[in-house]
Tab-separated table of C-alpha atoms and ligand atoms in Angstrom:
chain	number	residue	atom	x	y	z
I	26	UNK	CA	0.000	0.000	0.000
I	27	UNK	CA	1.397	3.247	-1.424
I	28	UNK	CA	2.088	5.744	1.909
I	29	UNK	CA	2.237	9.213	-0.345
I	30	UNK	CA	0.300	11.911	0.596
I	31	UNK	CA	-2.891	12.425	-1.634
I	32	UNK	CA	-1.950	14.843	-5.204
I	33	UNK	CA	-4.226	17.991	-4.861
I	34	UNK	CA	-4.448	20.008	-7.560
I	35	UNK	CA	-3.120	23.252	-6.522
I	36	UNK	CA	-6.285	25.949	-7.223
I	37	UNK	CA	-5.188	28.823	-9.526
I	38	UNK	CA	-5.993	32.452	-8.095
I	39	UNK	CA	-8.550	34.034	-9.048
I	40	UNK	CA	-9.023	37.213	-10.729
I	41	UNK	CA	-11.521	39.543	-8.873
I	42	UNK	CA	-12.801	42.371	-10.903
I	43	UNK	CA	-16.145	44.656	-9.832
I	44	UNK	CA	-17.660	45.906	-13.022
I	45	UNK	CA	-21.145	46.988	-11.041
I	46	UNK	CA	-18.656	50.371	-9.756
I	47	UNK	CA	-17.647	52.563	-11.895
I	48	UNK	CA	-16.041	56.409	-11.927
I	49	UNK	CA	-13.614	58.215	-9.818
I	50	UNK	CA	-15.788	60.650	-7.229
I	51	UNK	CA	-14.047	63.895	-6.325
I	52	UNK	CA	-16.020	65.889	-3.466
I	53	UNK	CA	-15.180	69.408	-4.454
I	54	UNK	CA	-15.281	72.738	-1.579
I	55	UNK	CA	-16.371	76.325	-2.982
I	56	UNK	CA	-14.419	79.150	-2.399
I	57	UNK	CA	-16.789	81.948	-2.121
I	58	UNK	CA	-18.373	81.558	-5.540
I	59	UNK	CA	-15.425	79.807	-6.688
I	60	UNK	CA	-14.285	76.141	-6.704
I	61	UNK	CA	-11.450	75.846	-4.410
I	62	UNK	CA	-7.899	75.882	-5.607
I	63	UNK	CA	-7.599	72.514	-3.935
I	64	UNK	CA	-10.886	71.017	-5.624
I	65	UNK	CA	-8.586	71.821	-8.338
I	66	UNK	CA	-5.985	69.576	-7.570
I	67	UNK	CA	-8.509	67.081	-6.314
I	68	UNK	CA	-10.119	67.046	-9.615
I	69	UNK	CA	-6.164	66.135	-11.530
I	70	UNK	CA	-5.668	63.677	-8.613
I	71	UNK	CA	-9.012	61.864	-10.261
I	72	UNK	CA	-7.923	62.789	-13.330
I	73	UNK	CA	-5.079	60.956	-13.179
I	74	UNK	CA	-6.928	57.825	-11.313
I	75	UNK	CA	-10.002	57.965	-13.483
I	76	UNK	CA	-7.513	57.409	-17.092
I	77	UNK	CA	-6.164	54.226	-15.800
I	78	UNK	CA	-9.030	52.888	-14.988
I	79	UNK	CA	-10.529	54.392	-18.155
I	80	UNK	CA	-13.669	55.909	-16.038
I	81	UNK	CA	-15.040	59.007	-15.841
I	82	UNK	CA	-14.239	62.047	-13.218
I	83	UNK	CA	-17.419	62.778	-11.863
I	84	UNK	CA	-17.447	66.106	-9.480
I	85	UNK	CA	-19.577	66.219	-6.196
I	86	UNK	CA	-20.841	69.570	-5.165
I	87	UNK	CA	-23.167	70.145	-2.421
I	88	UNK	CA	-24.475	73.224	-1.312
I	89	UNK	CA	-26.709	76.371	-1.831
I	90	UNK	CA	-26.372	78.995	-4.958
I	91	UNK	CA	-23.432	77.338	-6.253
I	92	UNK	CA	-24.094	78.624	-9.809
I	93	UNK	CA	-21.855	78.548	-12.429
I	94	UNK	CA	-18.990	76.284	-9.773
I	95	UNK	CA	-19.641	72.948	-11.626
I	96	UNK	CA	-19.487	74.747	-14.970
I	97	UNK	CA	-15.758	75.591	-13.733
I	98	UNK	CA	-15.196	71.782	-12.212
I	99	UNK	CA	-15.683	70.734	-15.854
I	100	UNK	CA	-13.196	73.182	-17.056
I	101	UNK	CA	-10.853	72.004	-14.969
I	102	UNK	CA	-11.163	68.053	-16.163
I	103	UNK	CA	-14.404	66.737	-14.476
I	104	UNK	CA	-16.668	64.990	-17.071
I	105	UNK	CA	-19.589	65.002	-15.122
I	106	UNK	CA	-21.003	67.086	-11.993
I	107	UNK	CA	-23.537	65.669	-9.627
I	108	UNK	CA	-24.579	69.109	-8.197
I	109	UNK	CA	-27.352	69.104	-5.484
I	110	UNK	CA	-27.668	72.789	-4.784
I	111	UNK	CA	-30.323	73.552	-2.143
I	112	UNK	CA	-30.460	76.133	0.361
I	113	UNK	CA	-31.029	73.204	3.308
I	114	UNK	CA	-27.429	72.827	2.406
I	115	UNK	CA	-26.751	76.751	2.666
I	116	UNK	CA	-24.739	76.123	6.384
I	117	UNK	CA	-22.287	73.533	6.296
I	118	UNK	CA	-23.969	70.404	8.306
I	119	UNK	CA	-22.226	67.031	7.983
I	120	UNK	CA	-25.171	64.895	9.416
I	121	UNK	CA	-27.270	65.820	6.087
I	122	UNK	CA	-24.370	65.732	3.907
I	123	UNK	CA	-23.068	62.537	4.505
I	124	UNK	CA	-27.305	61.551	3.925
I	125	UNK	CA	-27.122	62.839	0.402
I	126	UNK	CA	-23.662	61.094	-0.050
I	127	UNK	CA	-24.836	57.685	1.072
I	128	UNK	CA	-28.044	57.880	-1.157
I	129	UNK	CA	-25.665	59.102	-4.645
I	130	UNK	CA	-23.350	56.113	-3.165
I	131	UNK	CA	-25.564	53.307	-2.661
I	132	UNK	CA	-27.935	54.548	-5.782
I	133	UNK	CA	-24.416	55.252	-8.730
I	134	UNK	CA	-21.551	52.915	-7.149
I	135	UNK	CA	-18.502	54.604	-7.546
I	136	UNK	CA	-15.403	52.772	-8.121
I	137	UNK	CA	-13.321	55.337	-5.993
I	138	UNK	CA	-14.530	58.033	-3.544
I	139	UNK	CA	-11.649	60.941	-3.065
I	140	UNK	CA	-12.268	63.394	-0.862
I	141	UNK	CA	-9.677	66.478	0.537
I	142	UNK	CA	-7.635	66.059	3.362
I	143	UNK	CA	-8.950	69.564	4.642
I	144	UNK	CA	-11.188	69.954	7.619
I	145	UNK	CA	-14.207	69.160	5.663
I	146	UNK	CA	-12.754	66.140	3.709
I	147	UNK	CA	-12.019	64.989	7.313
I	148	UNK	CA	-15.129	64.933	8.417
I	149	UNK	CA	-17.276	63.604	6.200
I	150	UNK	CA	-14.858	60.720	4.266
I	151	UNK	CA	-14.795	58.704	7.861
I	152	UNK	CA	-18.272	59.073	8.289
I	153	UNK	CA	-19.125	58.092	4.452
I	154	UNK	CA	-16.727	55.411	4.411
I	155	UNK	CA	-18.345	53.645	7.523
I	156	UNK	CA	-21.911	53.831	6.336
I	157	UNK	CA	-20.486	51.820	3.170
I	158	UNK	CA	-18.823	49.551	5.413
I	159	UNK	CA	-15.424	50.529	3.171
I	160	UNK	CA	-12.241	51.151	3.879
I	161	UNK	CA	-10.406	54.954	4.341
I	162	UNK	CA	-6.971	55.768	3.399
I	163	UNK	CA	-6.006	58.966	4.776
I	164	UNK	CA	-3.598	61.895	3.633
I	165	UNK	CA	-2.465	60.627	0.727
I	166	UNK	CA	-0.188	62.468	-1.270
I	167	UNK	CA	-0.082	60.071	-4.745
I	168	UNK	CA	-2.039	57.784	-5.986
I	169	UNK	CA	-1.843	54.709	-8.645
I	170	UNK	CA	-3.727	51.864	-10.498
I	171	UNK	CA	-2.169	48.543	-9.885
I	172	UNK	CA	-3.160	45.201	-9.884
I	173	UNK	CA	-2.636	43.691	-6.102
I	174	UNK	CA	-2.315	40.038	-5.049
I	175	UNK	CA	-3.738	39.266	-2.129
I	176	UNK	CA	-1.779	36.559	-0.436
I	177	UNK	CA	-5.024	36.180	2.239
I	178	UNK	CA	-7.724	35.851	-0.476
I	179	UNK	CA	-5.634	33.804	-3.158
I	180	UNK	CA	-7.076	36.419	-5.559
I	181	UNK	CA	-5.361	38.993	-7.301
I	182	UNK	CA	-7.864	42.159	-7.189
I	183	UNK	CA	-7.556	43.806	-10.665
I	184	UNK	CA	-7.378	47.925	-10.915
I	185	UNK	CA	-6.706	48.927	-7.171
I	186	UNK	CA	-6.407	52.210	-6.698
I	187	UNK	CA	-2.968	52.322	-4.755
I	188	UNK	CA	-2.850	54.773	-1.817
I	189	UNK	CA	0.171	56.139	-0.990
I	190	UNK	CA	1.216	58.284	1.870
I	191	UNK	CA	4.475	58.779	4.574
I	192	UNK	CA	3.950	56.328	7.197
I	193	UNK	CA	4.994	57.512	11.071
I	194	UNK	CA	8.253	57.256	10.512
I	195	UNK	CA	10.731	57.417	7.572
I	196	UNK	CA	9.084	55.352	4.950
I	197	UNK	CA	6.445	56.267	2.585
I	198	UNK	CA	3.522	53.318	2.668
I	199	UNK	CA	1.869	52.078	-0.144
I	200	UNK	CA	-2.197	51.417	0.675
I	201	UNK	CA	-4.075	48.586	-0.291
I	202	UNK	CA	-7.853	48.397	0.360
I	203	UNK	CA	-9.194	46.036	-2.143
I	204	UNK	CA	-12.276	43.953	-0.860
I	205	UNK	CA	-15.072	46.611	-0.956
I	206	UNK	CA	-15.910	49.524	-3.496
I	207	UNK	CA	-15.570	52.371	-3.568
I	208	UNK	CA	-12.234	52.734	-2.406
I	209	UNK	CA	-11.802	55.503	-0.660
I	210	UNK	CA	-9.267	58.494	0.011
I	211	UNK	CA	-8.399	61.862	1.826
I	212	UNK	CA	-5.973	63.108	-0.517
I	213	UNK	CA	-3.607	66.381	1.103
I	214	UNK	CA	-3.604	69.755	-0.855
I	215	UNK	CA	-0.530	70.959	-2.370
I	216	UNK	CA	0.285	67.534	-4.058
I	217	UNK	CA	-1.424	67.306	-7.007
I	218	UNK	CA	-1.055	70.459	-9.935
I	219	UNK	CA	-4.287	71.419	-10.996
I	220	UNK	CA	-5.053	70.619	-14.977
I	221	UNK	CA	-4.693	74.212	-17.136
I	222	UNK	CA	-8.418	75.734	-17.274
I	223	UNK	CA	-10.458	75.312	-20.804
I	224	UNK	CA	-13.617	76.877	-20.470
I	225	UNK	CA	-14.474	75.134	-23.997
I	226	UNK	CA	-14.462	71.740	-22.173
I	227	UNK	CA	-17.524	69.471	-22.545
I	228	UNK	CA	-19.014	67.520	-19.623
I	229	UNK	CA	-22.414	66.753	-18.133
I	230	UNK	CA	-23.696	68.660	-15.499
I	231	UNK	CA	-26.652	66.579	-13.584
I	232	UNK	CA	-29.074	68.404	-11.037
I	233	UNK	CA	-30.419	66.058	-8.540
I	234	UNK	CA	-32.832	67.373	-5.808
I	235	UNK	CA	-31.936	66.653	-2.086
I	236	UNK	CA	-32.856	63.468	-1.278
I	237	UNK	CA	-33.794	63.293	2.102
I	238	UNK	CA	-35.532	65.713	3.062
I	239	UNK	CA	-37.429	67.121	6.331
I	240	UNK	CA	-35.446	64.533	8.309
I	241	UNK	CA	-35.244	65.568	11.915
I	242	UNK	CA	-31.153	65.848	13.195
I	243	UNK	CA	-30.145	64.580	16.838
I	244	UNK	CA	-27.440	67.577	16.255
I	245	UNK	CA	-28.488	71.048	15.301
I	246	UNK	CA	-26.796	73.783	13.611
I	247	UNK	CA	-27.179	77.067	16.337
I	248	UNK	CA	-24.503	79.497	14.814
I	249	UNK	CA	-21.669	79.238	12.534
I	250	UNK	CA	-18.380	81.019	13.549
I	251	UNK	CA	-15.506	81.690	11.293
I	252	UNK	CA	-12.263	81.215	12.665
I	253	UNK	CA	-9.521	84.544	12.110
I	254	UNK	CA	-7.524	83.443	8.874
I	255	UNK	CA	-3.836	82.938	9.833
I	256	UNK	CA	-1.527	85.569	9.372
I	257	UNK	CA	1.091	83.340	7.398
I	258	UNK	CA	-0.155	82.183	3.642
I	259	UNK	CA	2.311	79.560	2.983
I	260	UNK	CA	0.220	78.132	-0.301
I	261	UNK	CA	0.525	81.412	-2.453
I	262	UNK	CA	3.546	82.350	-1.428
I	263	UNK	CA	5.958	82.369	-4.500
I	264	UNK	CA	9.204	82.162	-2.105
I	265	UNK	CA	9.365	79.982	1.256
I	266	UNK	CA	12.237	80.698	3.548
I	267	UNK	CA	12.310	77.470	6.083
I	268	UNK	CA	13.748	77.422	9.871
I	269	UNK	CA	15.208	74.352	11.142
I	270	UNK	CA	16.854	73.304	14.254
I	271	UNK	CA	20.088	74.284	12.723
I	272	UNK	CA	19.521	77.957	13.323
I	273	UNK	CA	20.077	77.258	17.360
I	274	UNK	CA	24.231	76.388	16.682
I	275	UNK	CA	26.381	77.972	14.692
I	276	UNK	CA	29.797	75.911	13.307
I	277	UNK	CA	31.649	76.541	16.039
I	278	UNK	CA	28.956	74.763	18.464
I	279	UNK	CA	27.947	77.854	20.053
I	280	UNK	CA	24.465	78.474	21.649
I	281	UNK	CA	22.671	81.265	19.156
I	282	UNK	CA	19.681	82.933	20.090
I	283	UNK	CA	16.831	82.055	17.078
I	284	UNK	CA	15.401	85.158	17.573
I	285	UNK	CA	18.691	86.070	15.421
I	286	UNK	CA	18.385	83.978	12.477
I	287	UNK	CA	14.471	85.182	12.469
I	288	UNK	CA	15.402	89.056	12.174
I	289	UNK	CA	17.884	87.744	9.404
I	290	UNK	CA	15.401	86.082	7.667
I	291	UNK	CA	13.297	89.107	7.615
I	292	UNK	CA	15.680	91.022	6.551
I	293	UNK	CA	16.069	88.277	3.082
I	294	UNK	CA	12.508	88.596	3.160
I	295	UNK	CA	12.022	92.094	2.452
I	296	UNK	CA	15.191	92.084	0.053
I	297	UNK	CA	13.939	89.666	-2.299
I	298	UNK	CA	10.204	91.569	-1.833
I	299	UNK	CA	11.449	94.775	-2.684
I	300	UNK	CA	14.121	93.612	-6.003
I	301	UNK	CA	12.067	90.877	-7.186
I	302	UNK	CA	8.267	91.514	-6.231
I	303	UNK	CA	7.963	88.594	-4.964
I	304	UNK	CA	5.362	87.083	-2.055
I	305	UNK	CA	7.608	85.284	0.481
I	306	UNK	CA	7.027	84.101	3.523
I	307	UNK	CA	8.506	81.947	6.687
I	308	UNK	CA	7.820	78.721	7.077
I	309	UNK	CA	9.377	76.207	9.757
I	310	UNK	CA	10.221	72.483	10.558
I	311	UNK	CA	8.032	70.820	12.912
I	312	UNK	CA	10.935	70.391	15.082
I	313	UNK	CA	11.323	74.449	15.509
I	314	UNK	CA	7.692	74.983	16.568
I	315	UNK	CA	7.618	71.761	18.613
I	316	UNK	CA	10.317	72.745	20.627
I	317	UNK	CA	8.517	75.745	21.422
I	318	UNK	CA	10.838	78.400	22.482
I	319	UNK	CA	10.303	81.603	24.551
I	320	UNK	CA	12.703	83.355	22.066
I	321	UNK	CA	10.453	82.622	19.122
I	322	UNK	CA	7.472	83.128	20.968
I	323	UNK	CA	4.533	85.331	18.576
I	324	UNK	CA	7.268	85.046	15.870
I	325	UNK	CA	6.769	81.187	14.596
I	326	UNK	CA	3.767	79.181	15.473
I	327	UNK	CA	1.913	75.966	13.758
I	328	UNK	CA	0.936	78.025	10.589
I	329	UNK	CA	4.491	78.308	9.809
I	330	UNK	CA	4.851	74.695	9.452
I	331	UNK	CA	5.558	73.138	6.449
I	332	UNK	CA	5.368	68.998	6.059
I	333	UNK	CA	3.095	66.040	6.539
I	334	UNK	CA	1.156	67.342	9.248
I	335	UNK	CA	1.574	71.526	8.234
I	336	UNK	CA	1.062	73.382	4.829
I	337	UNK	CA	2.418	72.140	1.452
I	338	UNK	CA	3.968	74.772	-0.675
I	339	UNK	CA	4.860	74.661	-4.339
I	340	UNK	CA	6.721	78.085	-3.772
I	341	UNK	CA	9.031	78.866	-7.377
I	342	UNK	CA	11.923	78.926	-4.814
I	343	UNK	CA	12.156	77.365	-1.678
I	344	UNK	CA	14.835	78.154	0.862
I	345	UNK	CA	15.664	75.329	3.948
I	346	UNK	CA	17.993	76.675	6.706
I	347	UNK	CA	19.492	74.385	9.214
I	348	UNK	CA	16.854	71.427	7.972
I	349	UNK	CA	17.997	67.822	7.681
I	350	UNK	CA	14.851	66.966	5.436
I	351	UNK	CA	13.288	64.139	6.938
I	352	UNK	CA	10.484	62.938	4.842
I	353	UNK	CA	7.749	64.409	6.841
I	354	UNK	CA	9.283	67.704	5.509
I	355	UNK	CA	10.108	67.126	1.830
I	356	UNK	CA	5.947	65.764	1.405
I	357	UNK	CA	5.291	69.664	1.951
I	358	UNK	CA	7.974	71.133	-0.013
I	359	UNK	CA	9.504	68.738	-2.511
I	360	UNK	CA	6.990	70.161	-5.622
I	361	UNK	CA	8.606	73.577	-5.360
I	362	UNK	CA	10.179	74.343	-8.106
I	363	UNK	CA	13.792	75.797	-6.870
I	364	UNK	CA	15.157	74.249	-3.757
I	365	UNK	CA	17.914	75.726	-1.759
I	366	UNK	CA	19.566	73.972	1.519
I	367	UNK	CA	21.861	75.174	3.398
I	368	UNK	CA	23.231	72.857	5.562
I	369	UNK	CA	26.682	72.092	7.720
I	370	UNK	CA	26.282	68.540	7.109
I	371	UNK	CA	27.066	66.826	3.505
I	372	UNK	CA	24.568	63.941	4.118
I	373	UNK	CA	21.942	65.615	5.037
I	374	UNK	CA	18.775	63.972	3.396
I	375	UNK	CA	17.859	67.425	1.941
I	376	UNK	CA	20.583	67.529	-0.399
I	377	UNK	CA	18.990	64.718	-1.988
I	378	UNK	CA	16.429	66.847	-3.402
I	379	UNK	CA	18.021	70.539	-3.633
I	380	UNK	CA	18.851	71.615	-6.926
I	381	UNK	CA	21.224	74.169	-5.245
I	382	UNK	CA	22.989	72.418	-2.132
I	383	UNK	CA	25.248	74.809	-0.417
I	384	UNK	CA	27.053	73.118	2.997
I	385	UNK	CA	27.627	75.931	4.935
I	386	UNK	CA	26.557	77.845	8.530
I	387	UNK	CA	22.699	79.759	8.282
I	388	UNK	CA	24.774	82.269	9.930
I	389	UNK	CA	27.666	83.019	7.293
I	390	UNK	CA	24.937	82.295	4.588
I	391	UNK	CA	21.950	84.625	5.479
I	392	UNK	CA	24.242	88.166	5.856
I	393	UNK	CA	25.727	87.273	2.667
I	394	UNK	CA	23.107	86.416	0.901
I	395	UNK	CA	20.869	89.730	2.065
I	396	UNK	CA	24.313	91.607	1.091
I	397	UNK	CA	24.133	90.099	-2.231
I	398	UNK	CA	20.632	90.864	-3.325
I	399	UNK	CA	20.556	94.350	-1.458
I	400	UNK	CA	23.762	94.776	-3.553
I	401	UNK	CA	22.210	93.588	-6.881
I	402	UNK	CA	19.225	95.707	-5.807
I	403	UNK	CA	21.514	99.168	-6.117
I	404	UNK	CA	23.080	98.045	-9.436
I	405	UNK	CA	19.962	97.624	-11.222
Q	512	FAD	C1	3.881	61.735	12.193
Q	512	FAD	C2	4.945	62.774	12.023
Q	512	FAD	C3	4.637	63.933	11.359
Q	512	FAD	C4	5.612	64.917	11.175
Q	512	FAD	N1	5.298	66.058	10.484
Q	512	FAD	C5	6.266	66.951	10.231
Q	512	FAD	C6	5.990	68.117	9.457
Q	512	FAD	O1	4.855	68.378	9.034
Q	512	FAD	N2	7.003	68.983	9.220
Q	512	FAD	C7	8.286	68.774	9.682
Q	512	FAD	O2	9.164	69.627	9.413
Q	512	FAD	N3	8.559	67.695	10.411
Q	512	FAD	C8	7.595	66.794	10.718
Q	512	FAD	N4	7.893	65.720	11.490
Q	512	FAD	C9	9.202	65.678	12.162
Q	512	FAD	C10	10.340	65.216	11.270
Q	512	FAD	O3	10.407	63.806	11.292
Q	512	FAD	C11	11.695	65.802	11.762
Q	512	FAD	O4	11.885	65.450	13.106
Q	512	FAD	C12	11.820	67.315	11.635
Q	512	FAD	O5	11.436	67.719	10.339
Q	512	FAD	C13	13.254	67.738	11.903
Q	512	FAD	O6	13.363	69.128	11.904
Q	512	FAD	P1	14.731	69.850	11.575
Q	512	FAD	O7	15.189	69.454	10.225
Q	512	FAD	O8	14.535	71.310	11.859
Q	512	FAD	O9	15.705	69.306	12.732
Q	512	FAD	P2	16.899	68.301	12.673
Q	512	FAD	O10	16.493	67.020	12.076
Q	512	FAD	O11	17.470	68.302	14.036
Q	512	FAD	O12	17.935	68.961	11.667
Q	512	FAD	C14	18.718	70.096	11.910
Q	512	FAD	C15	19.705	70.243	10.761
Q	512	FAD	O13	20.413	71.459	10.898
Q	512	FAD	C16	21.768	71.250	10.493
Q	512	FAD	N5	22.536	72.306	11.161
Q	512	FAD	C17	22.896	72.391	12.477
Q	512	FAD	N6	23.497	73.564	12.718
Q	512	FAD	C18	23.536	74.227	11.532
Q	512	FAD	C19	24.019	75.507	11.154
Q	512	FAD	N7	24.570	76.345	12.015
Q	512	FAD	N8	23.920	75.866	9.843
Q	512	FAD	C20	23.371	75.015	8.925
Q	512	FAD	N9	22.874	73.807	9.253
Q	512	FAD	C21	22.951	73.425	10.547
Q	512	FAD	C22	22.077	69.841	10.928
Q	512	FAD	O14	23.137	69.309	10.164
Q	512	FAD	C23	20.752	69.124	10.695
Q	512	FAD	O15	20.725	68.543	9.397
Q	512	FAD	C24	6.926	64.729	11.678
Q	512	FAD	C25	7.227	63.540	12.354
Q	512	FAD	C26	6.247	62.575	12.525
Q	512	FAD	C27	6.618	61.309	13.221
């Protein structure tokens, strides 16, 4: 009697593919009477999602008198608009958006649901995601179509979206969320460039009433208060000069007060203002604000950061001063388009990204360089 262990056929994977959702979903934000510059992005981020896939970009706007706002979505690369424009969506009230979301949801079946990582993307894409028992990737700052293999499953899942993102530490992760549609995203301003507007684009613009109505809310709306806008406007600024932790040595070791480096900065500030008409303004590593010094006190606070969890720029120049460049920095500056570092150390991981790498002390550099555009200022 033969003792060898029954032949099973091994099973080939399957292929899982879900047809019934279609369309890359962008929830889009007004600005005033404007789409926002970051539904802008949003709608290139889909853009760029939606031609993989070979789907549609299909705009969400909710709201009241938002006239004319999906005509501009479609000029900037939607092909359709869902617009439900009622004034019981005049004050912004997440309990009855998130209604109207679930009912377009569970009634069209997107393939992928993007939302903005801003306050309002943050509140609703949790909420939405969990009413279609789906899964959320947050703060994503690219996103691809792959096929994915899923070891647990045996299946390879066809199309993913891929949602990527720095993880907590050095590392940039790579998202998978393939069992249940639509996949679903926060995706963070400042990393996508917005498609160039043609107001001669064609798309479909769909009104659809609000469709639950007179429904009574365990939360109620009582007054809406805007918050002061911050003094600092890192996103249109068209120069970004950065403090880092380096600005509290010099070469030699000594202790510097930061409060130095600041008025230097300042000074570079209003130099490159005044010869080149240009808007700059300070930004900071986490690091600086976190270590929150009495020096800097009312001079750098949480708007000034720049990184994963601050502002992304896409300044023309960008200037980093005593910053190493972890990764949680270069997400929120690595678009600009002219990087200089200035930086003691040779290794440091900003160099790996600075088109104009200068090793040197942020306290030789910044006299020298205010000298030499003051300087260039007088011979023009
Ligand atoms: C979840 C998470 C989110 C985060 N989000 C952010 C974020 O949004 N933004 C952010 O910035 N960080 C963020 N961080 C922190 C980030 O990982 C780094 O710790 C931080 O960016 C370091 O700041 P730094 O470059 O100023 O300091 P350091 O890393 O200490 O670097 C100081 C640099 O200065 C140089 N130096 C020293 N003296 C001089 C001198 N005299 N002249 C010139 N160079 C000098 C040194 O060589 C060194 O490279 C985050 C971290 C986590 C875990």
């Amino acid at each position: 009697m033969s003792t060898a262990p029954p032949q099973v056929a091994a099973a080939a994977p399957s292929v899982i593919e879900t047809p019934e959702y279609r369309d890359v979903w962008v929830y889009l934000q007004r600005d005033g009477d404007s789409l926002s510059s970051d539904s802008r992005e949003l709608i290139a981020a889909g853009r760029r999602v939606a031609d993989k896939l070979k789907q549609q970009v299909v705009g969400v706007l909710l709201g009241s008198g938002l006239k004319g706002i999906a005509q501009e979505a479609v000029a900037y690369g939607a092909d359709r608009v869902l617009l439900v424009d009622d004034p019981a969506l005049a004050d912004y009230f997440s309990l009855r958006i998130v209604d109207t979301l679930d009912y377009l949801v569970k009634k069209r079946k997107p393939y992928s649901f993007l939302f903005l990582s801003t306050e309002q993307g943050k509140d609703l894409a949790p909420r939405l995601a969990y009413r279609e028992k789906t899964g959320l990737a947050t703060d994503n700052i690219q996103l691809e179509v792959d096929d994915y293999f899923s070891p647990a499953a045996k299946a390879t899942y066809k199309n993913l979206v891929i949602q990527i993102r720095p993880d907590f530490g050095t590392r940039v992760a790579r998202i998978y969320t393939p069992r249940n549609r639509p996949q679903m995203s926060t995706v963070r301003p400042g990393n996508f460039e917005a498609l160039p507007r043609d107001p001669d684009r064609k798309g479909i613009v769909e009104n659809i009433a609000l469709p639950v109505k007179g429904k009574t809310y365990s939360a109620v709306v009582k007054e809406i208060r805007e918050l002061p806008k911050p003094g600092v406007n890192l996103k249109d600024a068209q120069v970004v000069i950065s403090l880092g932790m380096g600005i509290l040595r010099d070469k030699s070791g000594r202790v510097r007060d930061p409060r130095e480096a600041y008025r230097l900065v300042l000074k570079l500030k209003a130099a490159i203002e005044q010869k080149e008409g240009l808007k700059v303004e300070v930004g900071a590593s986490r690091a600086l604000i976190y270590a929150e010094l009495k020096e800097l006190e009312g001079l750098i606070s949480k708007d000034n950061q720049v990184g994963q969890t601050g502002t992304t720029v896409g300044a023309q120049v960008y200037i980093a001063l005593g910053i190493s460049g972890a990764l949680q920095h270069r997400v929120g500056m690595q678009r600009c388009k002219r990087i200089v570092a200035v930086n003691l150390d040779p290794n440091a991981p900003i160099f790996q990204i600075a088109h104009y790498p200068i090793v040197e002390d942020v306290y030789d550099f910044l006299p020298e360089m205010i000298a030499r555009i003051e300087g260039s200022k007088n011979e023009a």
